């Protein structure tokens, strides 16, 4: 059977960064609560001329430059933070990337999960039309109310993936575990720019979905826990991956290490199996939550930093509140290390412009109404920018960047 999976991927983020130590100071909270309690150091924050479309297009551009557009007849844009109730964000990306008219474009929604639905749909399309390739873009701005418990878990990021036959990076295996449960743990009403969340319920719903989708993976003939070399989790904050790993270890009886930091790795009990929890958290710790992109940012971090992945099997747990989740597995391909994007991603993270808490709070509160024409200030250094609103339509343009 032909192998299908992720042939290439790229991560992009926003122009600004908020240091969580500064936010903790402002909020009168011990900084260790954010760094250790949540496992987060920073959060990306978009400039006024950035959004999911500019980040998504910026992630996809290098993928297109490296691979060309031959065979791309589908673009699926997965997001929680859509910018229009009707038009798919990917249609703007399609123009910004200069893709031909013969590309179907659509948007997938189910909180943080829809990137995985997009990946599975892409695999289905490639199975039916061998030789075609599908561009999957996951892009989100995670936004909670100011002064709410969710505030330090905000963030922004996009991961673009090219899905096709004989992938260079990760073959996605056939068996997948699925778990859906109607639960009001996190959602965002149409008239709200910030998510509504029941924090405690969201964590228990996540963990129940993890064991539920694991059980289904096994029922579908998926691998045993001992046959999975690395584990990646959706990371609303990186400590959630640790909680997931602990739950999976308890559920399966496998001695999986839940060490999330170098210090915890050094202190891990003898016999604990390291499945890359720390490595998979390297980017997310600095990005914050990127909803649909979060699991794939973890995959990017693992591929960029783990030098012993060739032929190894990765387990990936995708969770979208509401809730839909999926446990999938993939096998890393021999030449994966040539992708080596660590220096690019780290340079992009380092280049973000810090915001003082007062500046961040002012930007957070700013709302651009769709009813008035407006131009945004030129801030971003990304290749694309959101130029403003004209005739109630959002305008996007290429920058010199
Ligand atoms: N030093 C070290 N650790 C400290 C500390 C200190 N001084 N003070 C507190 N902590 C620890 C706490 O012990 C706790 O750790 P454990 O969970 O391991 O016990 C951790 O810091 C967080 O502390 P609290 O439980 O008091 O935190 P909180 O109530 O202020 O908020 C939260 C936590 C509910 C997760 C909140 O950040 C939130 O609502 N986040 C958004 C929802 C979310 O991300 N849910 C996750 C599952 S849903 C999902 O995955 C979908 C999605 O993307 C949203």
Short mmCIF file of C-alpha atoms in Angstrom, two decimals, residues 4 35 117 126 162 202 207 283 321 357 376 401:
data_model
loop_
_atom_site.label_atom_id
_atom_site.label_comp_id
_atom_site.label_asym_id
_atom_site.label_seq_id
_atom_site.Cartn_x
_atom_site.Cartn_y
_atom_site.Cartn_z
CA UNK A 4 0.72 8.87 2.59
CA UNK A 35 6.61 28.75 34.22
CA UNK A 117 -9.68 16.39 10.60
CA UNK A 126 -4.64 11.68 -1.83
CA UNK A 162 1.94 19.49 2.54
CA UNK A 202 -11.80 21.31 30.14
CA UNK A 207 -8.07 13.48 29.84
CA UNK A 283 8.15 25.62 20.63
CA UNK A 321 -12.96 21.20 23.18
CA UNK A 357 1.81 44.54 29.66
CA UNK A 376 -4.16 49.14 9.88
CA UNK A 401 9.07 41.03 4.01
#
